[in-house]
Coordinates of C-alpha atoms and ligand atoms in Angstrom, one line a residue:
X1 CA 113.3 92.0 220.6
X2 CA 116.0 91.0 218.2
X3 CA 114.2 93.1 215.6
X4 CA 114.3 96.2 218.2
X5 CA 118.1 96.2 218.6
X6 CA 118.3 96.2 214.8
X7 CA 116.4 99.4 214.0
X8 CA 117.5 100.8 216.8
X9 CA 121.1 100.8 216.0
X10 CA 119.7 101.7 212.6
X11 CA 118.1 104.9 214.0
X12 CA 121.0 105.4 215.7
X13 CA 122.6 105.6 212.0
X14 CA 120.5 107.9 210.0
X15 CA 122.6 111.1 209.8
X16 CA 124.5 111.2 206.7
X17 CA 128.6 110.8 206.5
X18 CA 129.9 113.6 204.3
X19 CA 133.9 112.7 204.2
X20 CA 136.4 115.0 202.8
X21 CA 139.4 113.5 201.5
X22 CA 141.9 116.4 200.9
X23 CA 144.3 113.9 198.5
X24 CA 148.1 116.1 198.4
X25 CA 146.3 119.4 198.9
X26 CA 146.5 122.4 200.0
X27 CA 150.5 123.1 199.6
X28 CA 151.2 125.0 203.1
X29 CA 150.2 124.4 206.7
X30 CA 148.7 127.5 207.1
X31 CA 146.2 127.4 204.1
X32 CA 145.2 123.9 205.6
X33 CA 144.2 125.3 209.1
X34 CA 141.7 128.4 206.8
X35 CA 140.3 125.3 205.2
X36 CA 140.2 123.2 207.9
X37 CA 138.8 126.2 210.1
X38 CA 136.1 127.4 207.3
X39 CA 134.6 123.9 206.7
X40 CA 133.9 123.4 210.6
X41 CA 132.1 126.6 210.9
X42 CA 129.7 125.5 208.8
X43 CA 129.9 122.1 209.9
X44 CA 128.8 122.9 213.8
X45 CA 126.4 124.5 213.1
X46 CA 124.2 121.7 211.1
X47 CA 122.7 118.6 212.6
X48 CA 121.9 115.1 211.2
X49 CA 125.2 115.2 208.9
X50 CA 129.1 113.8 210.2
X51 CA 131.9 116.1 209.2
X52 CA 134.9 114.0 208.3
X53 CA 137.9 115.4 207.1
X54 CA 141.0 113.5 205.8
X55 CA 144.0 116.2 205.6
X56 CA 147.6 114.4 204.0
X57 CA 149.7 113.0 207.3
X58 CA 151.7 116.7 207.9
X59 CA 148.4 118.7 209.1
X60 CA 146.6 115.9 210.7
X61 CA 147.9 117.3 214.4
X62 CA 146.7 120.6 213.5
X63 CA 143.3 119.8 213.0
X64 CA 140.7 120.6 216.2
X65 CA 138.0 117.9 215.8
X66 CA 134.8 117.6 217.7
X67 CA 131.7 115.7 217.7
X68 CA 130.3 117.5 214.3
X69 CA 133.9 117.5 213.0
X70 CA 136.3 114.2 212.8
X71 CA 139.5 113.7 211.9
X72 CA 140.2 110.6 209.1
X73 CA 143.6 109.3 207.7
X74 CA 143.9 108.5 204.1
X75 CA 145.6 105.9 204.5
X76 CA 147.5 103.4 206.9
X77 CA 150.4 100.8 207.0
X78 CA 150.0 97.1 206.7
X79 CA 153.2 97.2 209.3
X80 CA 152.7 98.2 213.2
X81 CA 155.7 99.5 213.6
X82 CA 160.2 99.2 213.4
X83 CA 161.9 99.9 210.4
X84 CA 159.5 100.8 207.7
X85 CA 160.5 104.1 206.7
X86 CA 158.1 106.3 205.2
X87 CA 154.8 104.6 207.0
X88 CA 152.7 105.8 209.2
X89 CA 150.6 103.2 211.5
X90 CA 146.9 102.9 212.6
X91 CA 148.4 103.3 216.4
X92 CA 150.2 106.7 215.0
X93 CA 146.7 107.5 213.7
X94 CA 144.5 106.5 216.9
X95 CA 146.9 108.2 219.1
X96 CA 146.1 111.6 217.2
X97 CA 142.2 110.9 217.4
X98 CA 141.7 110.0 214.2
X99 CA 138.6 107.9 214.0
X100 CA 138.2 106.9 210.6
X101 CA 141.2 105.7 207.8
X102 CA 140.3 105.3 203.8
X103 CA 141.5 102.3 202.7
X104 CA 142.1 101.3 199.2
X105 CA 141.5 104.2 197.7
X106 CA 141.9 103.8 193.6
X107 CA 144.8 106.0 193.7
X108 CA 146.4 103.8 196.3
X109 CA 145.6 100.8 194.2
X110 CA 147.1 101.9 191.3
X111 CA 150.1 103.0 192.9
X112 CA 150.6 99.1 193.5
X113 CA 148.6 98.4 196.4
X114 CA 146.5 95.1 196.0
X115 CA 143.7 93.9 197.9
X116 CA 145.4 91.6 200.4
X117 CA 147.0 94.7 201.5
X118 CA 143.8 96.7 201.5
X119 CA 142.3 93.5 203.5
X120 CA 145.3 93.9 206.0
X121 CA 144.7 98.0 206.4
X122 CA 141.3 96.9 207.2
X123 CA 141.8 94.0 209.8
X124 CA 144.4 96.8 211.5
X125 CA 142.3 100.8 211.5
X126 CA 139.4 98.2 213.2
X127 CA 141.9 96.8 216.1
X128 CA 143.5 99.8 216.2
X129 CA 139.6 101.2 217.3
X130 CA 138.8 103.3 214.2
X131 CA 136.8 103.0 211.2
X132 CA 137.7 101.8 207.7
X133 CA 136.4 103.4 204.5
X134 CA 137.2 100.6 202.1
X135 CA 137.2 102.3 198.6
X136 CA 135.6 99.2 195.5
X137 CA 134.5 100.5 192.4
X138 CA 135.6 99.4 188.5
X139 CA 138.1 101.2 186.6
X140 CA 135.5 101.0 183.6
X141 CA 132.2 100.2 182.6
X142 CA 130.9 97.5 179.9
X143 CA 127.6 96.8 178.9
X144 CA 127.9 92.7 179.7
X145 CA 127.9 93.2 183.4
X146 CA 131.9 92.2 183.7
X147 CA 132.4 95.4 185.9
X148 CA 130.1 94.0 189.1
X149 CA 132.2 90.6 188.9
X150 CA 135.3 93.1 189.2
X151 CA 133.4 95.1 192.0
X152 CA 132.3 91.5 193.7
X153 CA 136.3 90.1 193.6
X154 CA 137.3 93.5 195.3
X155 CA 135.2 93.8 197.6
X156 CA 135.3 89.5 198.1
X157 CA 139.1 89.9 198.9
X158 CA 139.2 93.1 200.8
X159 CA 137.4 91.6 203.2
X160 CA 139.3 88.4 203.6
X161 CA 140.3 89.5 207.4
X162 CA 137.3 91.0 208.2
X163 CA 135.8 89.0 211.0
X164 CA 131.6 88.9 211.3
X165 CA 131.9 91.2 214.7
X166 CA 134.2 93.2 212.5
X167 CA 132.1 94.5 209.6
X168 CA 129.8 96.8 212.1
X169 CA 132.6 99.2 211.8
X170 CA 133.2 99.3 208.0
X171 CA 132.2 101.8 205.8
X172 CA 132.1 101.0 201.9
X173 CA 132.7 103.9 199.9
X174 CA 131.4 102.8 196.4
X175 CA 133.9 104.7 193.7
X176 CA 134.1 104.3 190.0
X177 CA 137.6 105.2 189.1
X178 CA 136.3 106.0 185.7
X179 CA 134.2 109.1 187.8
X180 CA 136.7 110.4 189.6
X181 CA 137.6 113.8 189.4
X182 CA 135.7 114.9 186.2
X183 CA 132.4 117.1 186.3
X184 CA 129.7 115.1 186.5
X185 CA 129.2 112.3 189.2
X186 CA 127.4 108.9 188.0
X187 CA 123.8 108.8 187.4
X188 CA 122.3 108.3 190.7
X189 CA 119.7 105.0 189.3
X190 CA 123.3 103.3 188.5
X191 CA 124.8 104.2 192.1
X192 CA 121.6 103.2 193.5
X193 CA 122.1 99.9 191.4
X194 CA 125.9 99.6 192.3
X195 CA 124.5 99.7 196.3
X196 CA 122.3 96.7 195.7
X197 CA 124.8 94.7 194.1
X198 CA 127.2 95.5 196.9
X199 CA 124.6 94.7 200.0
X200 CA 123.8 91.4 197.9
X201 CA 127.7 90.5 197.7
X202 CA 128.1 91.8 201.5
X203 CA 124.9 89.0 202.1
X204 CA 126.8 85.9 200.6
X205 CA 129.9 86.4 203.1
X206 CA 128.2 88.3 206.6
X207 CA 124.5 87.6 208.0
X208 CA 121.9 89.7 206.4
X209 CA 120.6 92.0 209.2
X210 CA 124.7 92.7 209.8
X211 CA 124.9 94.0 206.5
X212 CA 121.6 96.1 206.7
X213 CA 123.4 98.0 208.9
X214 CA 126.7 98.9 207.0
X215 CA 126.5 102.6 205.6
X216 CA 127.9 102.6 202.1
X217 CA 128.9 106.1 200.4
X218 CA 129.6 107.5 196.9
X219 CA 132.5 109.3 195.6
X220 CA 133.8 110.4 192.2
X221 CA 132.8 114.1 191.2
X222 CA 130.1 114.9 193.6
X223 CA 129.5 118.4 194.4
X224 CA 127.1 120.7 195.4
X225 CA 125.1 120.8 192.5
X226 CA 124.7 116.6 192.7
X227 CA 124.7 116.1 196.0
X228 CA 121.0 116.1 196.4
X229 CA 120.4 113.5 194.1
X230 CA 123.0 111.4 194.2
X231 CA 122.0 111.5 198.2
X232 CA 118.1 111.6 197.5
X233 CA 118.2 108.5 195.0
X234 CA 121.9 106.7 195.2
X235 CA 120.8 105.0 198.3
X236 CA 123.3 105.9 199.5
X237 CA 124.0 107.1 203.7
X238 CA 126.7 109.4 202.7
X239 CA 129.3 111.1 199.9
X240 CA 133.2 110.9 199.5
X241 CA 134.2 113.5 198.5
X242 CA 137.9 114.8 196.5
X243 CA 137.9 118.2 194.4
X244 CA 134.7 119.9 196.1
X245 CA 136.4 119.5 199.3
X246 CA 138.9 122.2 198.8
X247 CA 136.5 124.8 198.0
X248 CA 134.8 125.8 201.3
X249 CA 132.0 126.6 199.5
X250 CA 131.0 124.2 197.5
X251 CA 131.7 121.6 200.3
X252 CA 129.9 123.5 203.2
X253 CA 127.0 123.5 200.7
X254 CA 127.1 119.7 200.4
X255 CA 126.9 119.8 204.1
X256 CA 123.8 121.8 203.9
X257 CA 122.4 119.6 201.6
X258 CA 123.0 116.9 203.3
X259 CA 121.7 117.9 206.2
X260 CA 118.5 118.8 205.2
X261 CA 117.8 115.5 203.8
Ligands
PGA301 P1 136.5 113.6 193.2 O1 137.4 112.9 193.9 O2 135.6 114.4 194.3 O3 137.7 114.4 193.1 O4 135.9 112.9 191.9 C1 136.9 111.7 195.0 C2 138.3 110.7 195.6 O5 138.7 110.4 194.9 O6 138.2 110.2 196.8

C-alpha cells in the first residue's frame, strides 16, 4: 500500500522542469513582455514539460502565467516585513502568483548570502506555500574529492530548518559554479555522479522514501545543444537555465527536447 503511494507520487513528477533564470535581464519591461510571450507560446504547445520563468522583480507582475508556464522568483528575503529597504518578502511573491523561488544562487552567495540565510529562506518559501529551488555546487573541482565534501556541507547547512514534512516541496539545483555562464556544461556522467552523491547526503538526513521523490535539476551552461544529453544521462529532472533562457529560439528548443524525453 505504502509502495503504491510512493510510485503514484513519482509518476506524477515525471514531467521535466525547465526553469528560466533571467538574472538582471532584459533591460526594459517591453522586452521582458515580448520574451515572456514568445517562450509561453512554445511552452503552451507542449506536454511533459513544466516551464518556469524567473524574471527580475519589477517584471513579475507583467507575466501572465498558467498551467504550462509558472512564475518563479530569483530570490526572497529572510525577513517577513518591516524596515528592510529594498527587500521583497515571500508573502509578497506568493501574492503575485509565484510558485517557485530560486534560493542560494551562487551569484547571491558570492554577494554575501550565507548557508544560514539560505536555510531561513527555504523555510520562509515553503511556509508561504511555494517551492524553493535550492542551488548548491562546488566552486571548483579537484581530483581528490574535496569538492564532494563542499557539496555535502552546503547541502546539510542549507537544510537545517527544513523538516521532513517540508522536504517534498524542495527542489535541488546542482550548479557547479565553475560551469556557470560558459559555453560548455560539464559531462553528463559527472552530473549523474553528483546527483547520486546529493541523494546519498539527503538520505543521511531524511528517510529514503522521501528523498526518492526529490527533484534535482542541473544548471550551468545548459543550452539546446547539450540539453538532450544532460536530461537523458545526467539523471536530472530538469534544468536551471541562465544565458540560453534569454534566447527564445534556444530556450524553446530546450523545452521541445525536454518534452520529447
Ligand atoms: P547559465 O546560468 O545557464 O548562464 O550558465 C545558470 C545559472 O546561473 O542559473
